[in-house]
Amino acid sequence: MSERIRIKDALQSAAPLDRIVIKGWVRTKRDAKGFSFLEVNDGSCLTNIQIIIDEKAAGFDELKLIHTGAAVAVIGKLAESPGKGQKWEVHATELQLVGAADPETYPLQKKRHSDEFLRTIAHLRPRTNKYGAIFRIRSESAFAIHQFFHERGFVYVHTPILTGSDCEGAGEMFRVTTLPPGYTKTGEGMYEEDFFGKEANLTVSGQLEGEAYACSLDRIYTFGPTFRAENSNTPRHAAEFWMIEPEFAFADLNDNMALAEDLVKYMTEYILNHCAEDLELFAKYVDQTLMGSLNNLVVSEFVRLPYREAIQILQQSGQKFEFPVNFGTDLQTEHERFLCETHFNKPVIVYNFPKTIKPFYMRVNDDNETVAAMDVLVPRVGELIGGSQREERLDVLKQRIQELGMDETPYWWYLDLRRFGTVPHSGFGLGFERFLMMVTGVANIRDVIPFPRTPKSLDF
Amino acid sequence: MSERIRIKDALQSAAPLDRIVIKGWVRTKRDAKGFSFLEVNDGSCLTNIQIIIDEKAAGFDELKLIHTGAAVAVIGKLAESPGKGQKWEVHATELQLVGAADPETYPLQKKRHSDEFLRTIAHLRPRTNKYGAIFRIRSESAFAIHQFFHERGFVYVHTPILTGSDCEGAGEMFRVTTLPPGYTKTGEGMYEEDFFGKEANLTVSGQLEGEAYACSLDRIYTFGPTFRAENSNTPRHAAEFWMIEPEFAFADLNDNMALAEDLVKYMTEYILNHCAEDLELFAKYVDQTLMGSLNNLVVSEFVRLPYREAIQILQQSGQKFEFPVNFGTDLQTEHERFLCETHFNKPVIVYNFPKTIKPFYMRVNDDNETVAAMDVLVPRVGELIGGSQREERLDVLKQRIQELGMDETPYWWYLDLRRFGTVPHSGFGLGFERFLMMVTGVANIRDVIPFPRTPKSLDF
């Protein structure tokens, strides 16, 4: 093990090597007279390494048992390759079959498989070029996020997944229980025997708890799974997805927009710099406008557009939209994409939305008609980020809760943050999968989540 | 905002500064004749900055409204402090009350509060020295984990939280549903109207899904929330906690032990280097053996002790244990702590456990009596890590499933990993909160989780 070299490192070698050990999975085998070629991949990068094995190599006989999907160990020399498109190849001195794959039954034969088919073998699809690339990019994107916030002194907070109320009204919630199916007690005492003694749900957002920490540690972010029990089978919705939610104190809407823009650029630039090889695959096979739009994104100043002006632009666009727009309606993906892809051709931050379409915790502007909310719109996905300055004034917040006919009681602790040392503060939520869709061009959210969960679909 | 300096940076300034802007929360106020001292904290570090305000400062009148817990903004000069224990102080030229805190009702007055009381105000406790320190250490520990794995080429994988079966038998599970309480249909069709159309639970481990990714991308890790519906009210158990689970291919039990030891040392050393000020608080007020044992841990070679020998040592120890030990019994915390705290005085990795007490997926040793499992035991918490080499042989794995009377059907995809290109592979789980308890000396898991969830307790 210790002397094994990963293929990524072997391919980046500065000089030939007399002896290397490669372990990985065979992608293809080609036989010639007296020798064979194996293309081997170990997940460390997109590119396979080519292994040349001739009759003199120990274990040459095993070759007949080796097919696509088999695990092998190879000892050999790293030598310059005469072939084009590759600098190095391995001349095997010893070949070992680690685990076979029966060509009759192994589902990943050398041909293009549909995304739909690959979803049914989600446990094997990361063995393909495309899904290997997606999940390396997913991992690097997550690292970029942690690095971005760490550099800026934000504390990573794990807000709870299990919550006691459907407070926020951000969406349909899953209920969590330890009572057996068919448990019939309702009304008073219905939760008496349940684990928490009361209704428990899966979180739709860690924002409110994040605010509590921002009002002590000044700058925090969450990065964790979030849930929506919405029964919608679309390429954009999953029941379980990951979200990044920074909250920071002494910050207004302008600070919020600046942080959001910095984050999106940082992540995108990080992926351009660290995942160039994987990105190329998507630029070539998935979306040929990809590199242009990503390179454009990192150098553009994001447009800052009041909601009111956005509505005017959309109304005067001459564009046929499925959903009409008027002051007081929420923007649909078609509008969002028109603004950033067609009208401005770069990311757009729409801000100051009508308070009638936004939740209670967003700060009411002086016009008493709009709130200090913002949405960041990007190519391919539309809304990537939604956020706001939070209402820090106790009286205004209580009035909003009342206006919306909500019960103040469960918010006692949230109101405490305004009772004791309240500060202007802001935050937003970034949908992690939406970022991945933007950066890869992959159009279905199911294909950027290792094991996606959607209505009636809970496999693996 | 942009000209604001955070207290951590101000305190590390190399030279006096003519004008700085500090924003934060007042920890204490002391009045003298004609001037006052404010100790202000902004969460960026444990230490407060001292502000001196005299009658000439703009806003001096606001002082009478400023008490512990109030949010303030201060403009002033950073000057050398004549006081001991602090290099810098701020001479205010302008003071602004941002948000008041009524001394009659603000719960965090300047005195020692019990941990039990502070749990009832979990939204405010990060404003105390101790909890600020805990949650900064929690954040830095998480960053250390990502950095450790990133440096080693491990891909971060988000394994699903919602799972379709209670496969693994690792513990009691929470059930997830969208059916209303009191829904009475049982038997056939009971899940027909439920979101996923079948039973859904919260994950107890991402291991099995992690293995699928290790068998494609070679090295992966998960870091996410995990759930246990065990009705046990102890200082060591929470219903929701975070776990780190690496899985890596072409790796045996020795590689696994080496990775676990490297990880624990890396994390501990990272905290020693990056959180020295916060750690000092725990060494002083929580556990005076803390620094000794952490410094010892990072330089020690962890003991590697076969389970069989561990049992002998415990039997011959002359120690009175609550639970007797024999070959075939699981180690209890008292045994684990005896081994690493008393007998060896350093971390111990116990390995090769009897197969009768371990789950089906652990690799059976040649003796057919033990499996290639390991537990890493550390001071203060006992078991920090549990892991194993995974059974990669299809026939042996199927036989184990049968032996244990389990149904093979839901594991079709897990068995596929052994059908197609199977490889020796290993992995483990590290309880994140246990690490935090080890590194801070905090004895109750509720105090290292921002909003802990335990039986009958689901506040905030």
PDB file of N, CA and C in Angstrom, chain B residues 113-174:
ATOM      1  N   HIS B 113     -22.439  31.043  35.805  1.00  0.00           N
ATOM      2  CA  HIS B 113     -23.725  30.371  35.636  1.00  0.00           C
ATOM      3  C   HIS B 113     -23.480  28.878  35.496  1.00  0.00           C
ATOM      4  N   SER B 114     -24.391  28.064  35.950  1.00  0.00           N
ATOM      5  CA  SER B 114     -24.215  26.611  35.825  1.00  0.00           C
ATOM      6  C   SER B 114     -24.444  26.182  34.383  1.00  0.00           C
ATOM      7  N   ASP B 115     -23.815  25.068  33.990  1.00  0.00           N
ATOM      8  CA  ASP B 115     -24.026  24.536  32.644  1.00  0.00           C
ATOM      9  C   ASP B 115     -25.496  24.189  32.434  1.00  0.00           C
ATOM     10  N   GLU B 116     -26.136  23.688  33.483  1.00  0.00           N
ATOM     11  CA  GLU B 116     -27.555  23.317  33.384  1.00  0.00           C
ATOM     12  C   GLU B 116     -28.397  24.556  33.053  1.00  0.00           C
ATOM     13  N   PHE B 117     -28.140  25.646  33.748  1.00  0.00           N
ATOM     14  CA  PHE B 117     -28.887  26.863  33.456  1.00  0.00           C
ATOM     15  C   PHE B 117     -28.607  27.346  32.037  1.00  0.00           C
ATOM     16  N   LEU B 118     -27.352  27.302  31.660  1.00  0.00           N
ATOM     17  CA  LEU B 118     -26.995  27.835  30.332  1.00  0.00           C
ATOM     18  C   LEU B 118     -27.625  27.020  29.202  1.00  0.00           C
ATOM     19  N   ARG B 119     -27.890  25.721  29.462  1.00  0.00           N
ATOM     20  CA  ARG B 119     -28.581  24.926  28.439  1.00  0.00           C
ATOM     21  C   ARG B 119     -29.991  25.446  28.173  1.00  0.00           C
ATOM     22  N   THR B 120     -30.593  26.071  29.174  1.00  0.00           N
ATOM     23  CA  THR B 120     -31.945  26.611  28.977  1.00  0.00           C
ATOM     24  C   THR B 120     -31.933  27.913  28.175  1.00  0.00           C
ATOM     25  N   ILE B 121     -30.739  28.491  28.027  1.00  0.00           N
ATOM     26  CA  ILE B 121     -30.623  29.678  27.165  1.00  0.00           C
ATOM     27  C   ILE B 121     -29.528  29.422  26.121  1.00  0.00           C
ATOM     28  N   ALA B 122     -29.715  28.310  25.405  1.00  0.00           N
ATOM     29  CA  ALA B 122     -28.710  27.898  24.406  1.00  0.00           C
ATOM     30  C   ALA B 122     -28.509  28.950  23.323  1.00  0.00           C
ATOM     31  N   HIS B 123     -29.502  29.837  23.165  1.00  0.00           N
ATOM     32  CA  HIS B 123     -29.358  30.895  22.152  1.00  0.00           C
ATOM     33  C   HIS B 123     -28.451  32.016  22.631  1.00  0.00           C
ATOM     34  N   LEU B 124     -28.219  32.087  23.947  1.00  0.00           N
ATOM     35  CA  LEU B 124     -27.369  33.148  24.485  1.00  0.00           C
ATOM     36  C   LEU B 124     -26.030  32.636  25.016  1.00  0.00           C
ATOM     37  N   ARG B 125     -25.943  31.321  25.280  1.00  0.00           N
ATOM     38  CA  ARG B 125     -24.726  30.849  25.968  1.00  0.00           C
ATOM     39  C   ARG B 125     -23.439  31.047  25.174  1.00  0.00           C
ATOM     40  N   PRO B 126     -23.484  31.096  23.801  1.00  0.00           N
ATOM     41  CA  PRO B 126     -22.200  31.412  23.132  1.00  0.00           C
ATOM     42  C   PRO B 126     -21.689  32.817  23.433  1.00  0.00           C
ATOM     43  N   ARG B 127     -22.472  33.620  24.163  1.00  0.00           N
ATOM     44  CA  ARG B 127     -21.970  34.938  24.584  1.00  0.00           C
ATOM     45  C   ARG B 127     -21.102  34.853  25.839  1.00  0.00           C
ATOM     46  N   THR B 128     -20.984  33.661  26.410  1.00  0.00           N
ATOM     47  CA  THR B 128     -20.108  33.508  27.578  1.00  0.00           C
ATOM     48  C   THR B 128     -18.720  33.081  27.117  1.00  0.00           C
ATOM     49  N   ASN B 129     -17.728  33.268  27.969  1.00  0.00           N
ATOM     50  CA  ASN B 129     -16.358  32.884  27.628  1.00  0.00           C
ATOM     51  C   ASN B 129     -16.267  31.404  27.264  1.00  0.00           C
ATOM     52  N   LYS B 130     -16.845  30.567  28.143  1.00  0.00           N
ATOM     53  CA  LYS B 130     -16.678  29.127  27.972  1.00  0.00           C
ATOM     54  C   LYS B 130     -17.322  28.637  26.680  1.00  0.00           C
ATOM     55  N   TYR B 131     -18.541  29.055  26.419  1.00  0.00           N
ATOM     56  CA  TYR B 131     -19.229  28.534  25.242  1.00  0.00           C
ATOM     57  C   TYR B 131     -18.732  29.179  23.948  1.00  0.00           C
ATOM     58  N   GLY B 132     -18.306  30.426  24.030  1.00  0.00           N
ATOM     59  CA  GLY B 132     -17.639  31.013  22.872  1.00  0.00           C
ATOM     60  C   GLY B 132     -16.430  30.179  22.492  1.00  0.00           C
ATOM     61  N   ALA B 133     -15.646  29.815  23.517  1.00  0.00           N
ATOM     62  CA  ALA B 133     -14.435  29.017  23.277  1.00  0.00           C
ATOM     63  C   ALA B 133     -14.786  27.643  22.708  1.00  0.00           C
ATOM     64  N   ILE B 134     -15.792  26.990  23.288  1.00  0.00           N
ATOM     65  CA  ILE B 134     -16.177  25.658  22.793  1.00  0.00           C
ATOM     66  C   ILE B 134     -16.536  25.714  21.318  1.00  0.00           C
ATOM     67  N   PHE B 135     -17.320  26.713  20.945  1.00  0.00           N
ATOM     68  CA  PHE B 135     -17.814  26.699  19.570  1.00  0.00           C
ATOM     69  C   PHE B 135     -16.803  27.245  18.563  1.00  0.00           C
ATOM     70  N   ARG B 136     -15.849  28.012  19.022  1.00  0.00           N
ATOM     71  CA  ARG B 136     -14.713  28.318  18.139  1.00  0.00           C
ATOM     72  C   ARG B 136     -13.861  27.058  17.934  1.00  0.00           C
ATOM     73  N   ILE B 137     -13.658  26.298  19.007  1.00  0.00           N
ATOM     74  CA  ILE B 137     -12.878  25.055  18.883  1.00  0.00           C
ATOM     75  C   ILE B 137     -13.617  24.048  17.999  1.00  0.00           C
ATOM     76  N   ARG B 138     -14.928  23.995  18.141  1.00  0.00           N
ATOM     77  CA  ARG B 138     -15.710  23.096  17.289  1.00  0.00           C
ATOM     78  C   ARG B 138     -15.498  23.440  15.811  1.00  0.00           C
ATOM     79  N   SER B 139     -15.553  24.722  15.512  1.00  0.00           N
ATOM     80  CA  SER B 139     -15.387  25.168  14.127  1.00  0.00           C
ATOM     81  C   SER B 139     -13.981  24.862  13.607  1.00  0.00           C
ATOM     82  N   GLU B 140     -12.986  25.149  14.422  1.00  0.00           N
ATOM     83  CA  GLU B 140     -11.608  24.899  13.990  1.00  0.00           C
ATOM     84  C   GLU B 140     -11.349  23.400  13.821  1.00  0.00           C
ATOM     85  N   SER B 141     -11.960  22.585  14.675  1.00  0.00           N
ATOM     86  CA  SER B 141     -11.787  21.134  14.555  1.00  0.00           C
ATOM     87  C   SER B 141     -12.372  20.640  13.243  1.00  0.00           C
ATOM     88  N   ALA B 142     -13.516  21.181  12.873  1.00  0.00           N
ATOM     89  CA  ALA B 142     -14.134  20.790  11.605  1.00  0.00           C
ATOM     90  C   ALA B 142     -13.229  21.188  10.444  1.00  0.00           C
ATOM     91  N   PHE B 143     -12.661  22.357  10.534  1.00  0.00           N
ATOM     92  CA  PHE B 143     -11.775  22.795   9.457  1.00  0.00           C
ATOM     93  C   PHE B 143     -10.551  21.888   9.353  1.00  0.00           C
ATOM     94  N   ALA B 144     -10.011  21.516  10.518  1.00  0.00           N
ATOM     95  CA  ALA B 144      -8.843  20.621  10.539  1.00  0.00           C
ATOM     96  C   ALA B 144      -9.163  19.303   9.839  1.00  0.00           C
ATOM     97  N   ILE B 145     -10.364  18.802  10.058  1.00  0.00           N
ATOM     98  CA  ILE B 145     -10.781  17.534   9.435  1.00  0.00           C
ATOM     99  C   ILE B 145     -10.808  17.664   7.920  1.00  0.00           C
ATOM    100  N   HIS B 146     -11.431  18.716   7.431  1.00  0.00           N
ATOM    101  CA  HIS B 146     -11.488  18.906   5.980  1.00  0.00           C
ATOM    102  C   HIS B 146     -10.077  19.062   5.397  1.00  0.00           C
ATOM    103  N   GLN B 147      -9.241  19.797   6.103  1.00  0.00           N
ATOM    104  CA  GLN B 147      -7.896  20.009   5.605  1.00  0.00           C
ATOM    105  C   GLN B 147      -7.102  18.705   5.580  1.00  0.00           C
ATOM    106  N   PHE B 148      -7.238  17.920   6.646  1.00  0.00           N
ATOM    107  CA  PHE B 148      -6.535  16.631   6.734  1.00  0.00           C
ATOM    108  C   PHE B 148      -6.872  15.749   5.536  1.00  0.00           C
ATOM    109  N   PHE B 149      -8.146  15.580   5.280  1.00  0.00           N
ATOM    110  CA  PHE B 149      -8.545  14.675   4.207  1.00  0.00           C
ATOM    111  C   PHE B 149      -8.252  15.263   2.824  1.00  0.00           C
ATOM    112  N   HIS B 150      -8.421  16.566   2.716  1.00  0.00           N
ATOM    113  CA  HIS B 150      -8.149  17.219   1.438  1.00  0.00           C
ATOM    114  C   HIS B 150      -6.675  17.057   1.052  1.00  0.00           C
ATOM    115  N   GLU B 151      -5.808  17.258   2.012  1.00  0.00           N
ATOM    116  CA  GLU B 151      -4.366  17.089   1.761  1.00  0.00           C
ATOM    117  C   GLU B 151      -4.026  15.683   1.290  1.00  0.00           C
ATOM    118  N   ARG B 152      -4.824  14.705   1.718  1.00  0.00           N
ATOM    119  CA  ARG B 152      -4.540  13.307   1.403  1.00  0.00           C
ATOM    120  C   ARG B 152      -5.355  12.774   0.225  1.00  0.00           C
ATOM    121  N   GLY B 153      -6.017  13.661  -0.478  1.00  0.00           N
ATOM    122  CA  GLY B 153      -6.730  13.245  -1.684  1.00  0.00           C
ATOM    123  C   GLY B 153      -8.031  12.497  -1.434  1.00  0.00           C
ATOM    124  N   PHE B 154      -8.616  12.639  -0.242  1.00  0.00           N
ATOM    125  CA  PHE B 154      -9.919  12.028   0.027  1.00  0.00           C
ATOM    126  C   PHE B 154     -11.024  12.942  -0.497  1.00  0.00           C
ATOM    127  N   VAL B 155     -12.009  12.339  -1.137  1.00  0.00           N
ATOM    128  CA  VAL B 155     -13.145  13.092  -1.674  1.00  0.00           C
ATOM    129  C   VAL B 155     -14.244  13.162  -0.609  1.00  0.00           C
ATOM    130  N   TYR B 156     -14.738  14.365  -0.362  1.00  0.00           N
ATOM    131  CA  TYR B 156     -15.816  14.563   0.613  1.00  0.00           C
ATOM    132  C   TYR B 156     -17.139  14.183  -0.039  1.00  0.00           C
ATOM    133  N   VAL B 157     -17.830  13.201   0.535  1.00  0.00           N
ATOM    134  CA  VAL B 157     -19.085  12.702  -0.032  1.00  0.00           C
ATOM    135  C   VAL B 157     -20.236  12.949   0.942  1.00  0.00           C
ATOM    136  N   HIS B 158     -21.325  13.499   0.423  1.00  0.00           N
ATOM    137  CA  HIS B 158     -22.522  13.673   1.253  1.00  0.00           C
ATOM    138  C   HIS B 158     -23.419  12.453   1.104  1.00  0.00           C
ATOM    139  N   THR B 159     -23.273  11.525   2.016  1.00  0.00           N
ATOM    140  CA  THR B 159     -24.142  10.348   2.002  1.00  0.00           C
ATOM    141  C   THR B 159     -25.518  10.748   2.528  1.00  0.00           C
ATOM    142  N   PRO B 160     -26.566  10.011   2.134  1.00  0.00           N
ATOM    143  CA  PRO B 160     -27.925  10.493   2.440  1.00  0.00           C
ATOM    144  C   PRO B 160     -28.282  10.407   3.930  1.00  0.00           C
ATOM    145  N   ILE B 161     -29.079  11.357   4.360  1.00  0.00           N
ATOM    146  CA  ILE B 161     -29.593  11.377   5.730  1.00  0.00           C
ATOM    147  C   ILE B 161     -30.853  10.514   5.787  1.00  0.00           C
ATOM    148  N   LEU B 162     -31.666  10.606   4.772  1.00  0.00           N
ATOM    149  CA  LEU B 162     -32.886   9.801   4.701  1.00  0.00           C
ATOM    150  C   LEU B 162     -32.541   8.451   4.090  1.00  0.00           C
ATOM    151  N   THR B 163     -32.877   7.366   4.791  1.00  0.00           N
ATOM    152  CA  THR B 163     -32.540   6.041   4.273  1.00  0.00           C
ATOM    153  C   THR B 163     -33.777   5.164   4.254  1.00  0.00           C
ATOM    154  N   GLY B 164     -33.723   4.148   3.408  1.00  0.00           N
ATOM    155  CA  GLY B 164     -34.893   3.316   3.172  1.00  0.00           C
ATOM    156  C   GLY B 164     -34.991   2.103   4.051  1.00  0.00           C
ATOM    157  N   SER B 165     -34.009   1.870   4.886  1.00  0.00           N
ATOM    158  CA  SER B 165     -34.089   0.667   5.707  1.00  0.00           C
ATOM    159  C   SER B 165     -33.262   0.853   6.965  1.00  0.00           C
ATOM    160  N   ASP B 166     -33.504  -0.005   7.939  1.00  0.00           N
ATOM    161  CA  ASP B 166     -32.721   0.077   9.164  1.00  0.00           C
ATOM    162  C   ASP B 166     -31.589  -0.934   9.078  1.00  0.00           C
ATOM    163  N   CYS B 167     -31.132  -1.089   7.841  1.00  0.00           N
ATOM    164  CA  CYS B 167     -30.082  -2.020   7.466  1.00  0.00           C
ATOM    165  C   CYS B 167     -29.127  -2.427   8.555  1.00  0.00           C
ATOM    166  N   GLU B 168     -28.489  -1.449   9.125  1.00  0.00           N
ATOM    167  CA  GLU B 168     -27.221  -1.773   9.707  1.00  0.00           C
ATOM    168  C   GLU B 168     -27.311  -2.248  11.134  1.00  0.00           C
ATOM    169  N   GLY B 169     -28.451  -2.019  11.756  1.00  0.00           N
ATOM    170  CA  GLY B 169     -28.575  -2.448  13.132  1.00  0.00           C
ATOM    171  C   GLY B 169     -27.636  -1.725  14.076  1.00  0.00           C
ATOM    172  N   ALA B 170     -27.196  -0.508  13.691  1.00  0.00           N
ATOM    173  CA  ALA B 170     -26.264   0.221  14.550  1.00  0.00           C
ATOM    174  C   ALA B 170     -26.981   0.871  15.717  1.00  0.00           C
ATOM    175  N   GLY B 171     -28.296   0.925  15.662  1.00  0.00           N
ATOM    176  CA  GLY B 171     -29.014   1.549  16.770  1.00  0.00           C
ATOM    177  C   GLY B 171     -30.457   1.825  16.394  1.00  0.00           C
ATOM    178  N   GLU B 172     -31.205   2.298  17.358  1.00  0.00           N
ATOM    179  CA  GLU B 172     -32.607   2.650  17.137  1.00  0.00           C
ATOM    180  C   GLU B 172     -32.699   3.815  16.168  1.00  0.00           C
ATOM    181  N   MET B 173     -33.687   3.779  15.289  1.00  0.00           N
ATOM    182  CA  MET B 173     -33.795   4.822  14.274  1.00  0.00           C
ATOM    183  C   MET B 173     -35.056   5.673  14.437  1.00  0.00           C
ATOM    184  N   PHE B 174     -34.934   6.918  13.976  1.00  0.00           N
ATOM    185  CA  PHE B 174     -36.101   7.777  13.859  1.00  0.00           C
ATOM    186  C   PHE B 174     -36.791   7.491  12.538  1.00  0.00           C
TER     187      PHE B 174
END
